[in-house]
Each structure stands twice: as structure tokens, then as C-alpha cells.
Amino acid sequence: MHMEIPIFRPSISKLEKDYVSEVLALTHGNIISRFEEKLARFFNVNFAIVTNNGTAARHLLLCALDIKRGDKIVCSVNSDPSVPMIIRLFDAEPIFCDVEDSNYNICPKALDLVLTTQKHKKLKAFFVSHVGGQPAQMDKLMQVASHHGVTLLDDACFALGAKFGTQNVGSFGLAGCIQINPQLNNSPASTGAILTNDSGVASRARLLRSHAIVNDSLSKNGNIDYIYDVVDIGCKYDLNTLAAAFNMAQFERTAEFVAKRKAIAAKFTRAFKGLPNLKNVDTKSESVFSSFAVEVERNRDSFARKLKEAGISTMLHYIPLHLLTYYKKKYNHKIGDFPNALKHYQRYLSLPIFEDLTDAEVEYIIENVRRICGEN
């Protein structure tokens, strides 16, 4: 039987419908504040500032840090394209760093070298992304940050629920960012958030989140409530209440979602072990599997094409940034500048893995992967 399996499909329960109904009935109270309080408690931080998506959270964080033209911010060359994009929006410079030989996350040794060679007063920070839900080596990366005196920004937009040791990723460094639906495709609503213990970063982010508009209606000056002022150039990244309702329910189901994805990943790993032309990625137990990658030894694109013919969607996480037209032309990058990222990119492929995936769909994916491997 032929199936059509997307790379992501949301799981929607009674909880999401109940919270959305509260909003539509206007009985929700201040759901934005409720959501932010839940996030702050979960991540054990003092402040959570929700936004309308993860990219907005990253951009708003850099706004709060007052990034300027010519500033330099390091990120993994194997990052979501939105990471260097938000850096370029300031006319700042993204500095790329290679990944580890064994996985797709930023390499601490490579980062140490980059920070050494790029040492300059314009070097402001580096982003740490956790690709596919696999936590990066935060202990080593924190040591690198401390040694060089450079700010670490913890980008956990694709790793909600993951921990490094006992600490949730997203809560390391000066500030972090998360996205409630790490597999955003086809999601009914999106939510991002900035997480920090720094009151200055938090207050600045809150100000800039909605056009930097201030309202003194509660001041002692007796101003009436329609008096407002604009004190800076801000953004429009505040979260609407319907999106807050849906994603607060999704957030409360994080443990359920992670457990389901881990169970599917375990099935895939067992089923694919020893297949010709296919290698399981060495993923650690702490991964939350926002994506599931395999490495195809030969003819990766042909492999993906056959899966597509069977109705199974696939993705790449990611195409290395230095191979993308804009950055290749802008910075004159060469194909071999980041050898580990290039090696992974030439072979890896992400298969569908999400909490709404049925047992029948899991078996269908396994059967077709086995069939295609047998044909090669």
C-alpha cells in the first residue's frame, strides 16, 4: 500500500483545542504572561520573552545586544540559514566554523581556532546550535567562551527538551533561544522565545519586541491610556494569543513528544543496522531527535529520489552555509573550506520523525529504506 508521509505533521490533542477555545471565549486571562512564566520555570531562568517564531527570537536577541554594522558573530557552517541571515540584517559579519567529525554540531577545537584568528574588538559573540536535537558539547564550548571572553548564545530552536548534563539547552551562556515546534513545516502556529537571567537583555528585548512603544497610562503623571511614545526603532515580534494557546499546549507535551521520537529513532536504528550503503549516525542518548539522519555512502540523491517516489519526504540538515550562493559570493568561500561539514553534507539525509507518526508509517519507512538499500 502506497503512503504519503511528510517530513512533519503536528500532533493536536484536546489540550490544544481547550487552550485555543479559552482564547476564543476570552476567558484565558493573560495567556502570554502565563506562557512566559511556564517557560522560565522549565528552563530555570529569570526571564522568558516569547516571540512569533524562533528566527524572530534570534533577531530580537541581537537587537537587544545592540549589534552594529561590522560586528562579527561566529556560527556553525552547518546552521539553519536563518542564523547568518539575522546577523547580516545588521550589516554584521557571520564567521563560519566547522563541525565535529562525528556529528553535525559546532566543533569546540575549530571554534577555539576561529576565535583566536578572529580576535578583534568587533568580535561580539558566537551561536551554538544543537542540530537535530543533539546537544553540542556545552562544557567545552563554555570553556572556550570563558577563555576568549566572548559571549555564548545558546540556539536551541531545534532542540526543545534536550539536556546537557542536568541543564536544559537553551539556558546556557548569556541568553538562549528556543522554538516550540522544532519541526516548523506545516505547523498551525509558531512560537519562539528568548531565555536569559540578564535583566538588561530581558528588558531591552521586551521593549523592542513591539515597535519600542511605551505607554505611561499607569504613571503618576495622570496620563490617559491612549498616550504612548516610541523610544527606539523596534520590531513586530510579539506573539498573538491564539498562537500562544496552541503552543503552550504543545510545550506542555514536550516530554511526550520527546519520548515518542526517541522510540521511533530506536526502531530506525535497529532496523537500519548493517544495511548496505547506509550508516546510522552516531547519535548520543541525550538527543531529542527533532530530525533523524542517516548517511548514504553512495548516490544519496538517488536514494532520496526513490524514497520520494514511495511517498516518503526527506530533508537536508543542512546544506553548509558556505555553499549557498549569497555567502559563497559575498565571502569568496571555497568548497573545501570546511571539510567536516562538506563530508557530512555529501552523505546525510533526514528521514521523517515526528510525534504523530503512526506505527504503520514507521514500518513503511523501514520497509522502503531496506528495499532501496537492497537494490543498490
Short mmCIF file of C-alpha atoms in Angstrom, two decimals:
data_model
loop_
_atom_site.label_atom_id
_atom_site.label_comp_id
_atom_site.label_asym_id
_atom_site.label_seq_id
_atom_site.Cartn_x
_atom_site.Cartn_y
_atom_site.Cartn_z
CA MET A 1 0.00 0.00 0.00
CA HIS A 2 1.36 3.39 -1.03
CA MET A 3 1.59 6.08 1.67
CA GLU A 4 2.36 9.78 1.62
CA ILE A 5 4.49 10.71 4.64
CA PRO A 6 5.52 14.36 5.14
CA ILE A 7 8.70 15.41 6.90
CA PHE A 8 6.48 16.75 9.71
CA ARG A 9 2.85 16.65 10.80
CA PRO A 10 1.68 18.20 14.07
CA SER A 11 0.09 16.21 16.86
CA ILE A 12 -3.05 18.01 18.03
CA SER A 13 -4.84 16.84 21.16
CA LYS A 14 -7.75 18.00 23.30
CA LEU A 15 -5.33 20.20 25.27
CA GLU A 16 -4.51 22.41 22.27
CA LYS A 17 -8.21 22.70 21.41
CA ASP A 18 -9.13 23.57 25.02
CA TYR A 19 -6.50 26.31 25.27
CA VAL A 20 -7.49 27.79 21.90
CA SER A 21 -11.14 27.69 22.99
CA GLU A 22 -10.24 29.65 26.13
CA VAL A 23 -8.72 32.36 23.97
CA LEU A 24 -11.72 32.49 21.63
CA ALA A 25 -14.05 32.69 24.63
CA LEU A 26 -11.91 35.49 26.09
CA THR A 27 -11.54 33.55 29.37
CA HIS A 28 -7.80 32.96 29.18
CA GLY A 29 -6.58 35.85 31.36
CA ASN A 30 -3.10 36.96 30.32
CA ILE A 31 -2.03 33.85 28.42
CA ILE A 32 1.20 35.47 27.20
CA SER A 33 2.39 36.01 30.77
CA ARG A 34 1.29 32.51 31.76
CA PHE A 35 3.27 31.05 28.89
CA GLU A 36 6.38 33.06 29.72
CA GLU A 37 6.20 32.01 33.36
CA LYS A 38 5.97 28.33 32.38
CA LEU A 39 8.99 28.68 30.11
CA ALA A 40 11.05 30.49 32.75
CA ARG A 41 10.29 27.77 35.33
CA PHE A 42 11.07 24.93 32.91
CA PHE A 43 14.43 26.40 31.87
CA ASN A 44 15.23 27.68 35.37
CA VAL A 45 15.89 31.22 34.16
CA ASN A 46 14.64 34.56 35.44
CA PHE A 47 13.19 35.80 32.16
CA ALA A 48 11.42 34.34 29.12
CA ILE A 49 10.33 36.66 26.30
CA VAL A 50 8.09 34.97 23.74
CA THR A 51 8.11 35.90 20.06
CA ASN A 52 6.20 34.79 16.98
CA ASN A 53 8.90 32.32 15.85
CA GLY A 54 12.45 31.17 16.51
CA THR A 55 14.05 33.36 13.87
CA ALA A 56 12.37 36.39 15.42
CA ALA A 57 13.76 35.34 18.82
CA ARG A 58 17.31 35.19 17.45
CA HIS A 59 16.98 38.54 15.69
CA LEU A 60 15.38 40.22 18.69
CA LEU A 61 18.20 38.90 20.90
CA LEU A 62 20.81 40.52 18.65
CA CYS A 63 18.76 43.73 18.70
CA ALA A 64 18.80 43.61 22.50
CA LEU A 65 22.59 43.14 22.39
CA ASP A 66 22.88 46.27 20.21
CA ILE A 67 24.77 44.55 17.39
CA LYS A 68 26.18 47.07 14.95
CA ARG A 69 27.48 47.22 11.40
CA GLY A 70 30.81 45.44 11.07
CA ASP A 71 30.43 43.40 14.26
CA LYS A 72 31.43 39.75 13.96
CA ILE A 73 29.39 36.79 15.21
CA VAL A 74 30.54 33.19 14.82
CA CYS A 75 28.17 30.37 13.95
CA SER A 76 28.45 26.80 12.73
CA VAL A 77 28.72 26.43 8.97
CA ASN A 78 26.10 23.70 9.43
CA SER A 79 23.38 26.01 10.75
CA ASP A 80 19.86 26.80 9.70
CA PRO A 81 20.08 29.56 7.02
CA SER A 82 18.18 31.94 9.31
CA VAL A 83 21.18 32.15 11.69
CA PRO A 84 23.61 34.03 9.39
CA MET A 85 20.68 35.87 7.83
CA ILE A 86 19.75 37.64 11.05
CA ILE A 87 23.43 38.59 11.52
CA ARG A 88 23.53 40.14 8.05
CA LEU A 89 20.40 42.17 8.80
CA PHE A 90 22.66 44.36 10.98
CA ASP A 91 25.28 44.50 8.21
CA ALA A 92 27.36 42.49 10.68
CA GLU A 93 29.58 39.62 9.58
CA PRO A 94 28.83 35.92 10.18
CA ILE A 95 32.05 33.97 10.72
CA PHE A 96 31.64 30.29 9.91
CA CYS A 97 33.12 27.44 11.94
CA ASP A 98 33.43 23.77 11.00
CA VAL A 99 31.57 20.96 12.75
CA GLU A 100 32.78 17.86 14.54
CA ASP A 101 34.00 14.85 12.63
CA SER A 102 31.48 12.56 14.35
CA ASN A 103 28.33 14.73 14.31
CA TYR A 104 26.82 17.89 12.85
CA ASN A 105 27.39 20.29 15.76
CA ILE A 106 29.99 23.05 16.05
CA CYS A 107 33.44 21.71 16.92
CA PRO A 108 34.99 23.21 20.12
CA LYS A 109 38.54 22.89 18.76
CA ALA A 110 37.61 24.55 15.48
CA LEU A 111 35.79 27.28 17.41
CA ASP A 112 38.86 27.93 19.57
CA LEU A 113 40.92 28.39 16.41
CA VAL A 114 38.33 30.69 14.81
CA LEU A 115 38.12 32.88 17.92
CA THR A 116 41.91 33.06 18.05
CA THR A 117 42.30 34.08 14.40
CA GLN A 118 39.32 36.46 14.51
CA LYS A 119 40.32 38.14 17.79
CA HIS A 120 39.15 41.74 17.47
CA LYS A 121 37.05 44.22 19.43
CA LYS A 122 34.33 43.72 16.81
CA LEU A 123 34.05 40.02 17.69
CA LYS A 124 30.91 40.03 19.83
CA ALA A 125 29.50 36.53 20.27
CA PHE A 126 29.03 33.05 18.89
CA PHE A 127 25.89 30.99 18.37
CA VAL A 128 25.80 27.35 19.44
CA SER A 129 23.13 25.34 17.58
CA HIS A 130 22.09 21.80 18.52
CA VAL A 131 21.47 20.16 15.17
CA GLY A 132 18.76 17.54 15.01
CA GLY A 133 18.14 17.81 18.75
CA GLN A 134 21.64 16.54 19.65
CA PRO A 135 23.17 18.79 22.34
CA ALA A 136 26.54 20.28 21.47
CA GLN A 137 29.49 19.85 23.85
CA MET A 138 28.44 22.67 26.14
CA ASP A 139 31.11 22.10 28.78
CA LYS A 140 33.92 22.53 26.25
CA LEU A 141 32.15 25.38 24.46
CA MET A 142 31.63 27.26 27.74
CA GLN A 143 35.34 26.86 28.45
CA VAL A 144 36.18 28.28 25.01
CA ALA A 145 33.84 31.22 25.62
CA SER A 146 35.41 31.94 29.00
CA HIS A 147 38.98 31.63 27.66
CA HIS A 148 38.36 34.13 24.87
CA GLY A 149 35.96 36.39 26.75
CA VAL A 150 33.34 36.02 24.01
CA THR A 151 29.59 35.79 24.65
CA LEU A 152 27.93 32.41 24.08
CA LEU A 153 24.39 32.49 22.65
CA ASP A 154 22.59 29.18 23.06
CA ASP A 155 20.46 28.49 19.97
CA ALA A 156 18.17 25.62 20.99
CA CYS A 157 15.48 26.31 18.40
CA PHE A 158 15.73 22.73 17.16
CA ALA A 159 16.39 21.02 20.48
CA LEU A 160 13.45 21.74 22.78
CA GLY A 161 13.57 19.34 25.72
CA ALA A 162 17.22 18.34 25.29
CA LYS A 163 19.63 18.49 28.20
CA PHE A 164 23.37 18.67 28.52
CA GLY A 165 24.03 17.01 31.85
CA THR A 166 21.19 18.20 34.06
CA GLN A 167 20.72 21.60 32.35
CA ASN A 168 18.26 22.29 29.56
CA VAL A 169 19.91 23.50 26.37
CA GLY A 170 18.69 26.99 25.61
CA SER A 171 19.67 28.16 29.10
CA PHE A 172 23.46 28.25 28.70
CA GLY A 173 25.50 31.41 28.24
CA LEU A 174 24.24 34.98 28.37
CA ALA A 175 20.98 34.11 26.63
CA GLY A 176 19.36 31.41 24.56
CA CYS A 177 16.61 30.99 22.00
CA ILE A 178 14.06 28.24 21.52
CA GLN A 179 11.27 27.39 19.13
CA ILE A 180 8.26 25.46 20.39
CA ASN A 181 7.79 23.47 17.19
CA PRO A 182 11.33 22.48 16.23
CA GLN A 183 9.96 20.92 13.02
CA LEU A 184 8.10 24.02 11.85
CA ASN A 185 6.86 22.74 8.48
CA ASN A 186 3.05 22.57 8.37
CA SER A 187 2.64 23.70 11.97
CA PRO A 188 -0.63 25.59 12.63
CA ALA A 189 1.19 28.18 14.77
CA SER A 190 4.75 29.02 15.72
CA THR A 191 6.36 30.43 18.84
CA GLY A 192 9.92 31.37 19.73
CA ALA A 193 11.38 32.69 22.95
CA ILE A 194 14.46 34.36 24.40
CA LEU A 195 15.68 32.89 27.70
CA THR A 196 18.04 34.78 29.97
CA ASN A 197 18.99 35.66 33.54
CA ASP A 198 20.20 39.08 32.44
CA SER A 199 17.65 41.76 33.35
CA GLY A 200 19.14 44.24 30.88
CA VAL A 201 18.83 41.86 27.94
CA ALA A 202 15.28 40.94 29.01
CA SER A 203 14.01 44.50 29.42
CA ARG A 204 15.60 45.60 26.14
CA ALA A 205 14.09 42.63 24.29
CA ARG A 206 10.63 43.34 25.74
CA LEU A 207 10.89 46.97 24.68
CA LEU A 208 11.95 46.21 21.12
CA ARG A 209 9.54 43.31 20.66
CA SER A 210 6.64 45.60 19.76
CA HIS A 211 7.91 48.71 17.95
CA ALA A 212 9.64 50.07 21.10
CA ILE A 213 6.32 51.65 22.06
CA VAL A 214 5.91 52.65 25.70
CA ASN A 215 2.67 53.58 27.42
CA ASP A 216 2.69 55.61 30.65
CA SER A 217 -1.01 55.23 31.36
CA LEU A 218 -0.25 53.91 34.85
CA SER A 219 2.28 56.59 35.72
CA LYS A 220 1.83 59.14 38.48
CA ASN A 221 1.58 61.88 35.87
CA GLY A 222 -2.07 61.14 35.28
CA ASN A 223 -1.67 60.39 31.57
CA ILE A 224 -4.75 58.88 29.98
CA ASP A 225 -4.40 55.40 28.50
CA TYR A 226 -4.11 56.33 24.84
CA ILE A 227 -0.91 58.33 25.37
CA TYR A 228 2.16 56.48 24.09
CA ASP A 229 5.67 57.16 22.93
CA VAL A 230 8.23 55.48 20.66
CA VAL A 231 11.69 55.47 22.22
CA ASP A 232 13.70 53.43 19.71
CA ILE A 233 13.44 51.51 16.44
CA GLY A 234 11.82 48.20 17.30
CA CYS A 235 10.31 45.15 15.63
CA LYS A 236 6.91 43.50 15.44
CA TYR A 237 7.66 40.13 17.00
CA ASP A 238 5.04 39.92 19.76
CA LEU A 239 3.02 36.70 19.97
CA ASN A 240 -0.73 36.65 19.37
CA THR A 241 -2.93 34.85 21.88
CA LEU A 242 -4.10 32.08 19.52
CA ALA A 243 -0.52 31.08 18.75
CA ALA A 244 0.30 31.30 22.47
CA ALA A 245 -2.60 29.00 23.33
CA PHE A 246 -1.71 26.36 20.76
CA ASN A 247 1.99 26.37 21.52
CA MET A 248 1.62 26.48 25.29
CA ALA A 249 -0.25 23.18 24.95
CA GLN A 250 2.45 21.85 22.62
CA PHE A 251 5.12 22.93 25.10
CA GLU A 252 3.36 21.14 27.98
CA ARG A 253 3.55 17.96 25.87
CA THR A 254 7.32 18.23 25.32
CA ALA A 255 8.17 15.13 27.37
CA GLU A 256 5.54 13.11 25.49
CA PHE A 257 6.87 14.27 22.13
CA VAL A 258 10.49 13.57 23.00
CA ALA A 259 9.67 10.08 24.28
CA LYS A 260 7.76 9.25 21.09
CA ARG A 261 10.56 10.48 18.81
CA LYS A 262 13.18 8.58 20.83
CA ALA A 263 11.15 5.38 20.49
CA ILE A 264 10.89 5.85 16.72
CA ALA A 265 14.60 6.63 16.47
CA ALA A 266 15.41 3.41 18.35
CA LYS A 267 13.30 1.42 15.88
CA PHE A 268 15.02 3.06 12.92
CA THR A 269 18.47 2.48 14.39
CA ARG A 270 17.83 -1.22 14.97
CA ALA A 271 16.20 -1.72 11.57
CA PHE A 272 18.94 0.05 9.60
CA LYS A 273 21.91 -1.54 11.34
CA GLY A 274 24.14 -3.38 8.90
CA LEU A 275 22.27 -2.33 5.74
CA PRO A 276 24.46 -1.96 2.65
CA ASN A 277 25.23 1.61 1.58
CA LEU A 278 23.67 3.04 4.77
CA LYS A 279 25.22 4.13 8.04
CA ASN A 280 23.48 5.10 11.25
CA VAL A 281 24.70 8.42 12.60
CA ASP A 282 26.45 8.16 15.96
CA THR A 283 23.75 9.97 17.93
CA LYS A 284 24.04 10.16 21.72
CA SER A 285 21.26 9.12 24.07
CA GLU A 286 20.55 12.72 25.10
CA SER A 287 19.34 13.65 21.60
CA VAL A 288 15.65 14.59 21.33
CA PHE A 289 15.60 13.75 17.60
CA SER A 290 13.99 16.80 16.09
CA SER A 291 15.38 15.16 12.97
CA PHE A 292 16.71 11.68 12.23
CA ALA A 293 19.70 11.47 9.91
CA VAL A 294 21.30 8.56 8.12
CA GLU A 295 24.41 8.66 5.97
CA VAL A 296 24.13 7.21 2.48
CA GLU A 297 27.55 6.05 1.36
CA ARG A 298 26.87 6.37 -2.40
CA ASN A 299 24.28 8.17 -4.55
CA ARG A 300 22.48 9.99 -1.75
CA ASP A 301 20.30 11.96 -4.16
CA SER A 302 19.21 8.82 -6.00
CA PHE A 303 18.35 7.26 -2.63
CA ALA A 304 16.22 10.29 -1.72
CA ARG A 305 14.53 10.25 -5.13
CA LYS A 306 13.44 6.63 -4.64
CA LEU A 307 12.05 7.47 -1.21
CA LYS A 308 10.11 10.36 -2.74
CA GLU A 309 8.66 8.02 -5.36
CA ALA A 310 7.46 5.88 -2.46
CA GLY A 311 5.80 8.94 -0.90
CA ILE A 312 8.39 9.49 1.84
CA SER A 313 9.63 13.05 2.30
CA THR A 314 13.25 13.78 3.20
CA MET A 315 15.32 16.86 4.05
CA LEU A 316 18.89 18.06 4.47
CA HIS A 317 20.01 19.45 7.85
CA TYR A 318 21.73 21.35 6.38
CA ILE A 319 23.41 22.46 3.20
CA PRO A 320 26.65 24.02 4.55
CA LEU A 321 26.31 27.79 4.54
CA HIS A 322 29.48 28.41 2.56
CA LEU A 323 27.97 26.51 -0.40
CA LEU A 324 24.92 28.79 -0.58
CA THR A 325 25.10 31.36 -3.37
CA TYR A 326 24.88 34.51 -1.25
CA TYR A 327 27.64 33.57 1.20
CA LYS A 328 29.83 31.95 -1.46
CA LYS A 329 29.82 35.16 -3.49
CA LYS A 330 29.92 37.56 -0.54
CA TYR A 331 32.87 35.94 1.24
CA ASN A 332 34.59 34.08 -1.61
CA HIS A 333 34.36 30.74 0.16
CA LYS A 334 35.82 27.62 -1.42
CA ILE A 335 34.10 24.24 -1.39
CA GLY A 336 36.76 22.63 0.80
CA ASP A 337 36.99 25.39 3.43
CA PHE A 338 35.04 23.32 5.97
CA PRO A 339 35.94 19.67 5.34
CA ASN A 340 33.90 18.01 8.09
CA ALA A 341 30.71 19.83 7.12
CA LEU A 342 31.31 19.00 3.46
CA LYS A 343 31.89 15.32 4.23
CA HIS A 344 28.65 15.07 6.19
CA TYR A 345 26.65 17.04 3.64
CA GLN A 346 27.62 14.77 0.77
CA ARG A 347 26.11 11.77 2.54
CA TYR A 348 23.49 12.66 5.13
CA LEU A 349 19.74 12.58 4.70
CA SER A 350 16.98 13.34 7.20
CA LEU A 351 14.01 10.96 7.36
CA PRO A 352 10.55 11.77 8.77
CA ILE A 353 10.42 11.59 12.55
CA PHE A 354 7.65 13.28 14.49
CA GLU A 355 5.29 12.50 17.32
CA ASP A 356 2.22 11.99 15.09
CA LEU A 357 3.98 9.31 13.00
CA THR A 358 1.93 6.10 13.22
CA ASP A 359 3.34 2.60 13.71
CA ALA A 360 2.23 1.73 10.18
CA GLU A 361 4.09 4.75 8.80
CA VAL A 362 7.23 3.85 10.74
CA GLU A 363 7.14 0.32 9.30
CA TYR A 364 6.51 1.71 5.81
CA ILE A 365 9.62 3.91 6.07
CA ILE A 366 11.69 0.98 7.34
CA GLU A 367 10.46 -1.35 4.59
CA ASN A 368 11.26 1.15 1.84
CA VAL A 369 14.69 2.05 3.21
CA ARG A 370 15.51 -1.68 3.37
CA ARG A 371 14.18 -2.21 -0.15
CA ILE A 372 16.20 0.65 -1.63
CA CYS A 373 19.38 -0.47 0.15
CA GLY A 374 18.86 -3.95 -1.29
CA GLU A 375 18.58 -2.54 -4.81
CA ASN A 376 21.95 -0.78 -4.67
#
